[in-house]
mmCIF file of C-alpha atoms in Angstrom:
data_model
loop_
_atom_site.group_PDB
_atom_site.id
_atom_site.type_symbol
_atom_site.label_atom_id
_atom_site.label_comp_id
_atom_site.label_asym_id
_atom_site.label_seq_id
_atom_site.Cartn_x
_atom_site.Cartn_y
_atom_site.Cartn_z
ATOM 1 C CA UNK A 34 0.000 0.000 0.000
ATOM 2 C CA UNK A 35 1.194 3.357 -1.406
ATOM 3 C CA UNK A 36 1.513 6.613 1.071
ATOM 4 C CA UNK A 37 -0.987 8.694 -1.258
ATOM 5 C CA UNK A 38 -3.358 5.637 -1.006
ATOM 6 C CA UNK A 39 -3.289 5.441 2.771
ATOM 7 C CA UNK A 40 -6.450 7.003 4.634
ATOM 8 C CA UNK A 41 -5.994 8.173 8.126
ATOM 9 C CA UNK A 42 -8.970 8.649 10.558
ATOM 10 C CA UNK A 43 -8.989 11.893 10.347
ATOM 11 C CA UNK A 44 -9.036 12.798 6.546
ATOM 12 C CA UNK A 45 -12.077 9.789 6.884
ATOM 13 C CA UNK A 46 -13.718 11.729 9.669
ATOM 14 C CA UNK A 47 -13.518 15.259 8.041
ATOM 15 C CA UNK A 48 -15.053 13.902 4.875
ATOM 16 C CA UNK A 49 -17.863 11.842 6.137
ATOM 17 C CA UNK A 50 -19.020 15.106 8.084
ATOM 18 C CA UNK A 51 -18.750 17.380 4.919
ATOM 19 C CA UNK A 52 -20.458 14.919 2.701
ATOM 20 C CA UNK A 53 -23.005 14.462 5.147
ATOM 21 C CA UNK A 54 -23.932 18.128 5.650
ATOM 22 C CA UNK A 55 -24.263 18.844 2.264
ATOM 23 C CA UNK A 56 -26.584 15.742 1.853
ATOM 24 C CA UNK A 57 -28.693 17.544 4.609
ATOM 25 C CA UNK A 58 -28.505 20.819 3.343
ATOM 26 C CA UNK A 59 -29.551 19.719 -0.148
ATOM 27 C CA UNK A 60 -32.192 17.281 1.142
ATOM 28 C CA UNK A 61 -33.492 21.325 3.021
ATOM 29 C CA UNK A 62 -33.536 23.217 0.089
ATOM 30 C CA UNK A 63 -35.130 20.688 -1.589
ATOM 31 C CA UNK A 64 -37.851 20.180 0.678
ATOM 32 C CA UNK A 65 -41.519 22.473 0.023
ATOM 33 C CA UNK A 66 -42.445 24.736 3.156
ATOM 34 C CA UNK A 67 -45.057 22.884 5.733
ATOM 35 C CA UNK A 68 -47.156 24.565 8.082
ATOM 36 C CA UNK A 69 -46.487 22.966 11.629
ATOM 37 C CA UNK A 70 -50.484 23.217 12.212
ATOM 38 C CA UNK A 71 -53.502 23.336 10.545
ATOM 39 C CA UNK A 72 -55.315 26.704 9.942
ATOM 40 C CA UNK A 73 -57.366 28.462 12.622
ATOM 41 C CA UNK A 74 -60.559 27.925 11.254
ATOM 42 C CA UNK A 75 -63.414 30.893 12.518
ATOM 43 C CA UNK A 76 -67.144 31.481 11.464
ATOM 44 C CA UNK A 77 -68.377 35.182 11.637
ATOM 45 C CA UNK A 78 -71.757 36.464 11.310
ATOM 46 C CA UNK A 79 -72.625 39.781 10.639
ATOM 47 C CA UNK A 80 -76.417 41.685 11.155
ATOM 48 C CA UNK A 81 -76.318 42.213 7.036
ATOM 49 C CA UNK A 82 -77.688 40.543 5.104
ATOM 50 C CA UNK A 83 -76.073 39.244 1.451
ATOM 51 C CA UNK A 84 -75.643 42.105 -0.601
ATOM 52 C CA UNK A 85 -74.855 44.430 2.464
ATOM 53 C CA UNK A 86 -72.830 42.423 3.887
ATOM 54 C CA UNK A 87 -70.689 42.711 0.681
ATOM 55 C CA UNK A 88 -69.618 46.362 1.615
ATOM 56 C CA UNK A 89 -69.955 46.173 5.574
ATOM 57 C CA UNK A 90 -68.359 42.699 6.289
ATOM 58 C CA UNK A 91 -66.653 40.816 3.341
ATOM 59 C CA UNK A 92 -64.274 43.891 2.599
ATOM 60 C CA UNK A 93 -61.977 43.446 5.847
ATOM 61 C CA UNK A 94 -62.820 39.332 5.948
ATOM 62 C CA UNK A 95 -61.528 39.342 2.994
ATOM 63 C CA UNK A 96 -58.262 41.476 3.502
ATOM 64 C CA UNK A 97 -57.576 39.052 6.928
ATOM 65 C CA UNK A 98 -58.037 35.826 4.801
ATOM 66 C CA UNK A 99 -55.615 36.983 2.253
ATOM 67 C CA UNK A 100 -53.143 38.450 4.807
ATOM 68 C CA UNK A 101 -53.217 36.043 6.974
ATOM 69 C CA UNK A 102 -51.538 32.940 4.665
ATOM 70 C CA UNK A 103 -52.980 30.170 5.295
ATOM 71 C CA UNK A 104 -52.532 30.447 9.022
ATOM 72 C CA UNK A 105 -55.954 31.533 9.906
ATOM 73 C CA UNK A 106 -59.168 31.456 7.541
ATOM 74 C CA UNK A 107 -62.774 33.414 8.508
ATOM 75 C CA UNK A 108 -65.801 32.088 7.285
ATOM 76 C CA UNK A 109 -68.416 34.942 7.025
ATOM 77 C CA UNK A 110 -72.384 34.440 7.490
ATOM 78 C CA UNK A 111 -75.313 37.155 6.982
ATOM 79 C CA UNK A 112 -77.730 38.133 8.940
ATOM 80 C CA UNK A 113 -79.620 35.155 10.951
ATOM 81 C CA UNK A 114 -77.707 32.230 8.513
ATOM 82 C CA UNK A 115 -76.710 30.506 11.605
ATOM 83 C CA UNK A 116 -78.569 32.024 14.374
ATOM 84 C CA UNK A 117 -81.413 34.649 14.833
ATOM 85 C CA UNK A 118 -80.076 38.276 15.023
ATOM 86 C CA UNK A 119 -81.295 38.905 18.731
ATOM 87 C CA UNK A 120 -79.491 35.748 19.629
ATOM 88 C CA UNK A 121 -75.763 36.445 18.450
ATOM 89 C CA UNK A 122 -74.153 37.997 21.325
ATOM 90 C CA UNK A 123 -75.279 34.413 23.476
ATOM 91 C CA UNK A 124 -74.353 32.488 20.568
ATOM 92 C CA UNK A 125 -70.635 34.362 20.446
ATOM 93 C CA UNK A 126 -70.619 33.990 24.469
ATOM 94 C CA UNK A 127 -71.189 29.858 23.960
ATOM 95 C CA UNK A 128 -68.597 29.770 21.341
ATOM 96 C CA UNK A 129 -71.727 28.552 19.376
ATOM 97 C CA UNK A 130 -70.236 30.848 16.736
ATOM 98 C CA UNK A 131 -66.739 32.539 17.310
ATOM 99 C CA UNK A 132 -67.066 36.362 16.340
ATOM 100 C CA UNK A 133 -69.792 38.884 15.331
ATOM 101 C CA UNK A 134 -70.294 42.094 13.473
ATOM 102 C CA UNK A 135 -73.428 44.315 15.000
ATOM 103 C CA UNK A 136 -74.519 46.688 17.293
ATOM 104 C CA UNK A 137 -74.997 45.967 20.609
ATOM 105 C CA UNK A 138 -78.626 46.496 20.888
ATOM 106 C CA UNK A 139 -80.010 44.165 18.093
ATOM 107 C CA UNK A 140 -77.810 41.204 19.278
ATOM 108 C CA UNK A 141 -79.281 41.755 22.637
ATOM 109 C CA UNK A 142 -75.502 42.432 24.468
ATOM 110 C CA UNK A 143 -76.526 42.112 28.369
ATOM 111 C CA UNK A 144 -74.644 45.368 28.881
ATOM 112 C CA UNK A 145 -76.156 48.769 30.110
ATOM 113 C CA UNK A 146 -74.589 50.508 27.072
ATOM 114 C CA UNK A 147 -76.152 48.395 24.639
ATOM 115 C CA UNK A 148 -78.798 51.300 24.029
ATOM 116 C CA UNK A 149 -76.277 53.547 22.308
ATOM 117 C CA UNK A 150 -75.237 51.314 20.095
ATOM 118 C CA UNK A 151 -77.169 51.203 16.443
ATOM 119 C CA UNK A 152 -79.099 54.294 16.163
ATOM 120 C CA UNK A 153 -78.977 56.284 19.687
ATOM 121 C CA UNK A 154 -81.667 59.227 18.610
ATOM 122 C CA UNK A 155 -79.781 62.309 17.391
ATOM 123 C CA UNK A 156 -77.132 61.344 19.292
ATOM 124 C CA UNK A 157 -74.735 62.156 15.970
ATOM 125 C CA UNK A 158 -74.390 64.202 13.037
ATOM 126 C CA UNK A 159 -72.034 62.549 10.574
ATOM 127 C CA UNK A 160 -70.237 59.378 10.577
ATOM 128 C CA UNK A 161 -67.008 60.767 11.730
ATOM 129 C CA UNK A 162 -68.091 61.628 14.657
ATOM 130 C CA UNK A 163 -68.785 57.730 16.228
ATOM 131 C CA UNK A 164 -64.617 56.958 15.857
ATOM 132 C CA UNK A 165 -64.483 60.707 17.389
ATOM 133 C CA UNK A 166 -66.538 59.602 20.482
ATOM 134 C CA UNK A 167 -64.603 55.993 20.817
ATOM 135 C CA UNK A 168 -61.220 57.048 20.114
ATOM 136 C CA UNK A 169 -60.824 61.273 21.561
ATOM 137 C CA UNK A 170 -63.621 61.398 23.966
ATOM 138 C CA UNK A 171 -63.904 58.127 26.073
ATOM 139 C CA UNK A 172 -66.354 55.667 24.926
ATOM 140 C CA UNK A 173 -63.736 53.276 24.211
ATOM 141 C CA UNK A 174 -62.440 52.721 27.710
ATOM 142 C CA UNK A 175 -66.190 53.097 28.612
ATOM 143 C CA UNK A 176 -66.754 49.799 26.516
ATOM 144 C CA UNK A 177 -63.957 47.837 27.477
ATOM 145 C CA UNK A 178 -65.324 48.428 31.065
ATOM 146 C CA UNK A 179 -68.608 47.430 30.176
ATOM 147 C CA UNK A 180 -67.527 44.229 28.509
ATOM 148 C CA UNK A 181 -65.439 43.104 30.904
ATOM 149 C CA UNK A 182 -68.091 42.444 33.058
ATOM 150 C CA UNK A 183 -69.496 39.938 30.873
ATOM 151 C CA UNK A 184 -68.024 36.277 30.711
ATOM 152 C CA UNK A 185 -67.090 34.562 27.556
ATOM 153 C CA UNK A 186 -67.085 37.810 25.214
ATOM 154 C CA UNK A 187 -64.650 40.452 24.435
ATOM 155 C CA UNK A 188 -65.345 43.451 22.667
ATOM 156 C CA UNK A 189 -63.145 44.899 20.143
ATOM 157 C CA UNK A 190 -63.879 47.938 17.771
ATOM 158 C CA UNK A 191 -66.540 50.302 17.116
ATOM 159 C CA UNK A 192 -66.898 51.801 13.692
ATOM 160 C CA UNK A 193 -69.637 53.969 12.058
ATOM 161 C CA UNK A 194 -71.894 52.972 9.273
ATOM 162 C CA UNK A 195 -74.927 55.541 7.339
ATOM 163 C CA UNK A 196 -77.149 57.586 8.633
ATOM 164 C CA UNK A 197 -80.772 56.779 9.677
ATOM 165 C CA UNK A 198 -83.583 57.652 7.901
ATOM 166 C CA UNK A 199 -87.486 56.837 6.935
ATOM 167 C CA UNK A 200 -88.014 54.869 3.581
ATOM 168 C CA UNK A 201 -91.479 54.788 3.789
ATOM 169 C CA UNK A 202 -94.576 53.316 0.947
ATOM 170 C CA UNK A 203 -96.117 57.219 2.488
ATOM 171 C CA UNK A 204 -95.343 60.148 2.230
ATOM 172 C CA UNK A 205 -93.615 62.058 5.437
ATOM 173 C CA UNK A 206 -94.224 65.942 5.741
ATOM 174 C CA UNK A 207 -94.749 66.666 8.877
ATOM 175 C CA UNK A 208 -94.049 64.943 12.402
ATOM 176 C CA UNK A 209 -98.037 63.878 12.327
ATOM 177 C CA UNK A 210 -97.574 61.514 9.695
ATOM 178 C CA UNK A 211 -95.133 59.629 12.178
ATOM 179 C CA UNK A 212 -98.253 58.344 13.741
ATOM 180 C CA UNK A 213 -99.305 55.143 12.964
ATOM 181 C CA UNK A 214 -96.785 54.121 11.015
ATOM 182 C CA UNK A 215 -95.495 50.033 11.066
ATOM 183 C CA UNK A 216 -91.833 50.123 10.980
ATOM 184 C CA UNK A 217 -88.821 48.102 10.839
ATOM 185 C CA UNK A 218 -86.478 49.693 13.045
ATOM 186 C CA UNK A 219 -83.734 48.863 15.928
ATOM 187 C CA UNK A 220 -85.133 48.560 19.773
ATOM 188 C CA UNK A 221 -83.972 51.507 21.002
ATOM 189 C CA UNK A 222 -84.782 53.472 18.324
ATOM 190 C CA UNK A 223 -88.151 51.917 18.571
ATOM 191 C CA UNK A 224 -88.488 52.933 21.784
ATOM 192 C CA UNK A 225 -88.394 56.903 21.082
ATOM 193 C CA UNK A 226 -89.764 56.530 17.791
ATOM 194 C CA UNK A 227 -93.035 55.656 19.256
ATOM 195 C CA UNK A 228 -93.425 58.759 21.903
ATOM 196 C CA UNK A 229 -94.671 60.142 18.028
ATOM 197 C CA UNK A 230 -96.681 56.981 17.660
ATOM 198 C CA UNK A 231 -94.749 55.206 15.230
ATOM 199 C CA UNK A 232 -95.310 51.620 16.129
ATOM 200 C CA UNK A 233 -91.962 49.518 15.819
ATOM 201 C CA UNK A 234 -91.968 46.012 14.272
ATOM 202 C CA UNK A 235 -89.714 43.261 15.231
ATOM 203 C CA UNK A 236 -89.068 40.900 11.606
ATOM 204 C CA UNK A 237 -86.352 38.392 10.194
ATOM 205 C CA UNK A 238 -84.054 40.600 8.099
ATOM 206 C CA UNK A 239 -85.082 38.855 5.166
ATOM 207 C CA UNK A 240 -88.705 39.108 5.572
ATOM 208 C CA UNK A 241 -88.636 42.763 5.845
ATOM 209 C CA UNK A 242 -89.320 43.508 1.733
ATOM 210 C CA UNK A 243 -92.098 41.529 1.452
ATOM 211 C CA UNK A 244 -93.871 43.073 4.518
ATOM 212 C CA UNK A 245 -93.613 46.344 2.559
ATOM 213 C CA UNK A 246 -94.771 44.449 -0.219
ATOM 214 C CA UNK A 247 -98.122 43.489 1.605
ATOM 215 C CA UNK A 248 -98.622 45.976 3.757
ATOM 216 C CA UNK A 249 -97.409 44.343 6.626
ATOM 217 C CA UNK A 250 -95.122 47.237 7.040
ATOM 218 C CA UNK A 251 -95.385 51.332 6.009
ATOM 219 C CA UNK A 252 -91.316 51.223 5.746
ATOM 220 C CA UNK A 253 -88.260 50.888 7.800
ATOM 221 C CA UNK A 254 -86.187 53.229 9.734
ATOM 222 C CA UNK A 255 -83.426 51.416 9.803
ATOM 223 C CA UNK A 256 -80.758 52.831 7.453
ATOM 224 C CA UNK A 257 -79.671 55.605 4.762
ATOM 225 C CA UNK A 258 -80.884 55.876 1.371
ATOM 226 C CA UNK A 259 -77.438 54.391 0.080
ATOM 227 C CA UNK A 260 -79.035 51.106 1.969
ATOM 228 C CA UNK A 261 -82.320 51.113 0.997
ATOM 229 C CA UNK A 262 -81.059 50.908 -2.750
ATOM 230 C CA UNK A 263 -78.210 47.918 -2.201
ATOM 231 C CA UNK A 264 -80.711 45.693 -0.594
ATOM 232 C CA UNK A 265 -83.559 46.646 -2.884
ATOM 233 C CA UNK A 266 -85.741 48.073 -0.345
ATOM 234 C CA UNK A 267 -86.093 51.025 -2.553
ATOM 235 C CA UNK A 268 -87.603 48.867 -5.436
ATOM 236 C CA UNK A 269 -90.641 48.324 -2.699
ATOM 237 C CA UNK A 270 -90.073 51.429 -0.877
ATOM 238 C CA UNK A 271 -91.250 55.183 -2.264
ATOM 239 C CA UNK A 272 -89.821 57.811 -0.342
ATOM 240 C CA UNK A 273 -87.022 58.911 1.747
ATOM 241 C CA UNK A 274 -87.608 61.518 4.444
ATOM 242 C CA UNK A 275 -84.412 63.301 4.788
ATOM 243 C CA UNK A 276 -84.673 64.070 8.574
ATOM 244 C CA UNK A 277 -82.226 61.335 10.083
ATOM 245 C CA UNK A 278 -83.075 59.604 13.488
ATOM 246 C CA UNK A 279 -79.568 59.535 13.616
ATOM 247 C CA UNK A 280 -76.273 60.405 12.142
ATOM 248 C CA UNK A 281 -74.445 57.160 12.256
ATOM 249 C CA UNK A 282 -74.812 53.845 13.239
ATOM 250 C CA UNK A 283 -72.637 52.638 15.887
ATOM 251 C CA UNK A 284 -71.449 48.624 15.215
ATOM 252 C CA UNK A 285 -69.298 46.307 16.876
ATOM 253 C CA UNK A 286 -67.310 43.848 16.624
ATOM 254 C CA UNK A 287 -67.114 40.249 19.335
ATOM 255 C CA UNK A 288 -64.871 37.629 19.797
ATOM 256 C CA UNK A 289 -65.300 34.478 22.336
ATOM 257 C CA UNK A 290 -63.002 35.200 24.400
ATOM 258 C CA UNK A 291 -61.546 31.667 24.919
ATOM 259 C CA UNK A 292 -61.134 31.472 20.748
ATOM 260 C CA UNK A 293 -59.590 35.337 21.123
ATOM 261 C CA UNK A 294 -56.985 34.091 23.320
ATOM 262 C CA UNK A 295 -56.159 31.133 21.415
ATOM 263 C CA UNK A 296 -55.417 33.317 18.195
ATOM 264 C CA UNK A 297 -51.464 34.356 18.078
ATOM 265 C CA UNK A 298 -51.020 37.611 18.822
ATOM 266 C CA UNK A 299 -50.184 38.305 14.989
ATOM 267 C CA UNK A 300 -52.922 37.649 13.777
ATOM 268 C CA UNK A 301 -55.020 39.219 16.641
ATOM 269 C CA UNK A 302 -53.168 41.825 15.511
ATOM 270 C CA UNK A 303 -53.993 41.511 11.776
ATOM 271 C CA UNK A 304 -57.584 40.702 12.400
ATOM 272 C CA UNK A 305 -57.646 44.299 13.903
ATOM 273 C CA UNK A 306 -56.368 45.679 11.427
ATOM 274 C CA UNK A 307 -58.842 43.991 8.945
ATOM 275 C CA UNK A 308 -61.381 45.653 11.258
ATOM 276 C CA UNK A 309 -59.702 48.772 10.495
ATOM 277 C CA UNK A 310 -59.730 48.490 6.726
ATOM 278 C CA UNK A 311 -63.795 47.626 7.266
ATOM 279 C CA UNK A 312 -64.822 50.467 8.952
ATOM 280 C CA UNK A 313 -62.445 52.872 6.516
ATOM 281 C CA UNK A 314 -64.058 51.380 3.667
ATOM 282 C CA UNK A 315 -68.091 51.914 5.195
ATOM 283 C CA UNK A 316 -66.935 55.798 5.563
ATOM 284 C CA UNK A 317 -66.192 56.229 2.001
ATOM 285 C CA UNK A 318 -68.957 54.146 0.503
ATOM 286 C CA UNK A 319 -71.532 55.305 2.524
ATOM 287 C CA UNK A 320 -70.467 58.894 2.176
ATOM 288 C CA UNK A 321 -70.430 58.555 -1.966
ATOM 289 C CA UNK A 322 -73.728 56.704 -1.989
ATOM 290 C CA UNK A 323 -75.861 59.048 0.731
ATOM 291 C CA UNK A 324 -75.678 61.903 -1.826
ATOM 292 C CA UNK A 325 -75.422 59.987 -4.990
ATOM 293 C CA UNK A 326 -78.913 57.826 -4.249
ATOM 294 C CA UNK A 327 -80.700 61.141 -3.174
ATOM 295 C CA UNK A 328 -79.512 62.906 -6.742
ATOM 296 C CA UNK A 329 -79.848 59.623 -8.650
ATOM 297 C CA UNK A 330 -82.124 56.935 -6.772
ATOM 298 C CA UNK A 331 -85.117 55.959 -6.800
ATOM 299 C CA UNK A 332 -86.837 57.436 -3.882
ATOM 300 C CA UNK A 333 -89.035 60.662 -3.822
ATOM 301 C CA UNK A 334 -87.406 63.142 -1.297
ATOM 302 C CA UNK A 335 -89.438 64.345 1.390
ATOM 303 C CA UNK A 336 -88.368 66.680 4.570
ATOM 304 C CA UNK A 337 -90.350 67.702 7.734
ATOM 305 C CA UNK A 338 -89.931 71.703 8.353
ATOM 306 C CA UNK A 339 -87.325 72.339 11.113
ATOM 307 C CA UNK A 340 -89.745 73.963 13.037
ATOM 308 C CA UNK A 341 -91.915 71.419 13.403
ATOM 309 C CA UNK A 342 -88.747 68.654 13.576
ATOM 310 C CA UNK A 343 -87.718 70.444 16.958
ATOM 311 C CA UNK A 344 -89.843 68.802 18.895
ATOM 312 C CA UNK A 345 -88.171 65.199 17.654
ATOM 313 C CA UNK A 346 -84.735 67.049 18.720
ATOM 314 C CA UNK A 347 -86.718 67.872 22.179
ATOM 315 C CA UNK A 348 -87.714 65.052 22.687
ATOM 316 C CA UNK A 349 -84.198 63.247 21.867
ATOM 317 C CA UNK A 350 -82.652 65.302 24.690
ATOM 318 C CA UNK A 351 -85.704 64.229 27.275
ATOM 319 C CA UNK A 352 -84.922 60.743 25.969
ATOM 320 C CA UNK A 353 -81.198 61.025 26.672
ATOM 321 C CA UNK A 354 -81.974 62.019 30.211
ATOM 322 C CA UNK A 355 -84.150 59.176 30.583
ATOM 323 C CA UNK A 356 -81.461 56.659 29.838
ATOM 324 C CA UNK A 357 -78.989 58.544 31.590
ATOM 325 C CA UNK A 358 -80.674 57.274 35.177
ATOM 326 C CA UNK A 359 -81.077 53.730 34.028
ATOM 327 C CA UNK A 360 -76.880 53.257 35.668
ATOM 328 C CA UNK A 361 -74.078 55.471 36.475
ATOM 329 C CA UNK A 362 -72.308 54.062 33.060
ATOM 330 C CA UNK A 363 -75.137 54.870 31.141
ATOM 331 C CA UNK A 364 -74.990 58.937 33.085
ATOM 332 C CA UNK A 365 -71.492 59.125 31.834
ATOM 333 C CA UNK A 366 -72.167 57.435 28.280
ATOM 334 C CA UNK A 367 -74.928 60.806 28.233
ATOM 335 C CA UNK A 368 -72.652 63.429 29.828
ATOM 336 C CA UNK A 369 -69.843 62.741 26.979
ATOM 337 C CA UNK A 370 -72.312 62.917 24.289
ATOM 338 C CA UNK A 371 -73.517 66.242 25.083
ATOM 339 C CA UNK A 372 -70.224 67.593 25.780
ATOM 340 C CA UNK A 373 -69.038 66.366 22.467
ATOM 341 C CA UNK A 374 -72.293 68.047 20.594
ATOM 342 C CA UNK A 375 -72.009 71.027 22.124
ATOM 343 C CA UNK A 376 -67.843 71.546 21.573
ATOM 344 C CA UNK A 377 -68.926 70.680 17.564
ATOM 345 C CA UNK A 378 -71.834 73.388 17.711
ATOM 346 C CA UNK A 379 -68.966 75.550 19.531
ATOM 347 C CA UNK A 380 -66.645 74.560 16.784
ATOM 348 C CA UNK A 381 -68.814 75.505 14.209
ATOM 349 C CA UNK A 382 -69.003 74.568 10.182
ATOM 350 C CA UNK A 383 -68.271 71.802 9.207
ATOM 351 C CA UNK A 384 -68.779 70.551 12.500
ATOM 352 C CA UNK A 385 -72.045 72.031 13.266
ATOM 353 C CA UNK A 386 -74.499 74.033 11.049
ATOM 354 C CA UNK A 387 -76.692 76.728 13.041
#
């Protein structure tokens, strides 16, 4: 045996481990990315139905499930697909269902706020101002207070949607033809629409157009005009009374908390971002479509006299005072609503109109 043919252990040693750690590396790079774990798999129902819940829902749903890789996937549901509407919070608090998208008061939230949620009466002017009341004047840490008195649910975001307005099969002139009037509206709404005798019904979302169809119903109060034309309430409908109930609706959204915690906080994080990018999107395509349906829709535009509308704003601030002594939250809810109404009428236009 030659010199040059002679292998000592440690040329044999040095090898083998080279050899072998390129092997590895190789067998690496050649090996496809696996996810260690299934996806987090959610279902979400919103208070919209289909083709709202398009615009108000899907948008940021959407944006998660794209974002989110493969990691985590929501499945959205409309209004009452898995459970009835006044059920949702309970079913969210079960886990029945894992998140929801509504206000507080038509999902029946066993909080004392719950009545400013939706359509509190004249409580707002435009949509900006419900992220101005959550985020610069207090209602945020108001609901997180709120919630976190209630097991099994945690709130997350507030966001504005339209206006609220009549769509009614008569016409509305003056705050007498209020009386009598069979409409579809939210429960608190209900409640101080009928000090003018307007007498609040209580249907499945998807049975509202053919009440208006038979009768059943004189209209809804339950949106804007920009509404009333997606959902084709305005094909049954026949005018629009241009007095809003309300500026903005105020909606939520709520996790089970058990399924919240379970998330990573990445994509807790992304998912409220996604909530974000929803209620961004509602400002802008509500705004467009409030003035383009009342130039271009199909609705005849009626307006009660502010003179004679007063007494609705009158009333509103009787109302507020009224709610105000139902708990000390629900005094401070009150106090920071006026306080923000009257710094806008202080601030002036835009903010407030005289």
């Amino acid at each position: 045996m030659t010199e040059k043919s002679t292998i000592n252990k440690r040329d044999f040693l040095r090898k083998s481990i080279l050899t072998g750690a390129g092997a590895v590396g190789a067998t690496a790079l050649a090996t496809p990315y696996v996810k260690a774990q299934a996806p987090i798999k959610w279902r979400l129902q919103t208070y919209a139905g289909p083709a709202l819940a398009e615009h108000v829902c899907k948008v940021g749903v959407d944006a998660f499930n794209k974002a989110a890789h493969g990691e985590m996937e929501i499945e959205m549901y409309t209004a009452d697909q898995l459970v009835p509407q006044g059920e949702l919070f309970r079913a969210v608090q079960s886990g029945t269902i894992d998140a929801a998208q509504s206000d507080d008061d038509s999902a029946a939230a066993p909080v004392d706020v719950k009545v400013f949620g939706a359509y509190f009466p004249l409580a707002s002017r435009y949509s900006l101002d419900v992220p101005a009341l959550w985020h610069w004047h207090g209602l945020k840490e108001v609901w997180e207070e709120a919630y976190a008195e209630i097991p099994g649910v945690t709130w997350l975001s507030t966001g504005a949607w339209d206006p609220c307005n009549f769509g009614t099969t008569k016409p509305i002139k003056s705050v007498a033809d209020l009386k009598g009037l069979r409409v579809y509206t939210f429960p608190t709404g209900g409640q101080f629409l009928s000090k003018f005798g307007v007498v609040p019904v209580s249907l499945p979302y998807e049975d509202v157009e053919p009440a208006i169809q038979t009768g059943e119903l004189d209209g809804v109060c339950w949106c804007g005009i920009t509404e009333m034309h997606t959902v084709g309430w305005a094909d049954v409908l026949k005018y629009f009374l241009t007095n809003p109930l309300s500026g903005a609706w105020a909606g939520s959204y709520f996790v089970n908390t058990e399924k919240w915690k379970a998330v990573p906080e990445h994509l807790q994080q992304l998912f409220m971002m996604s909530i974000d990018t929803s209620h961004y999107y509602r400002q802008h395509w509500y705004w467009a479509g409030e003035a383009k349906y009342r130039n271009e829709g199909k609705l005849e535009l009626t307006s009660i006299p502010e003179s004679d509308w007063k007494q609705v704003e009158d009333e509103a601030s009787k109302f507020w005072d009224e709610v105000a002594g139902q708990s000390p939250r629900s005094a401070k809810v009150v106090e920071i609503i006026k306080k923000y109404n009257q710094s806008m009428i202080k601030a002036g236009p835009p903010y407030r109109y005289a």
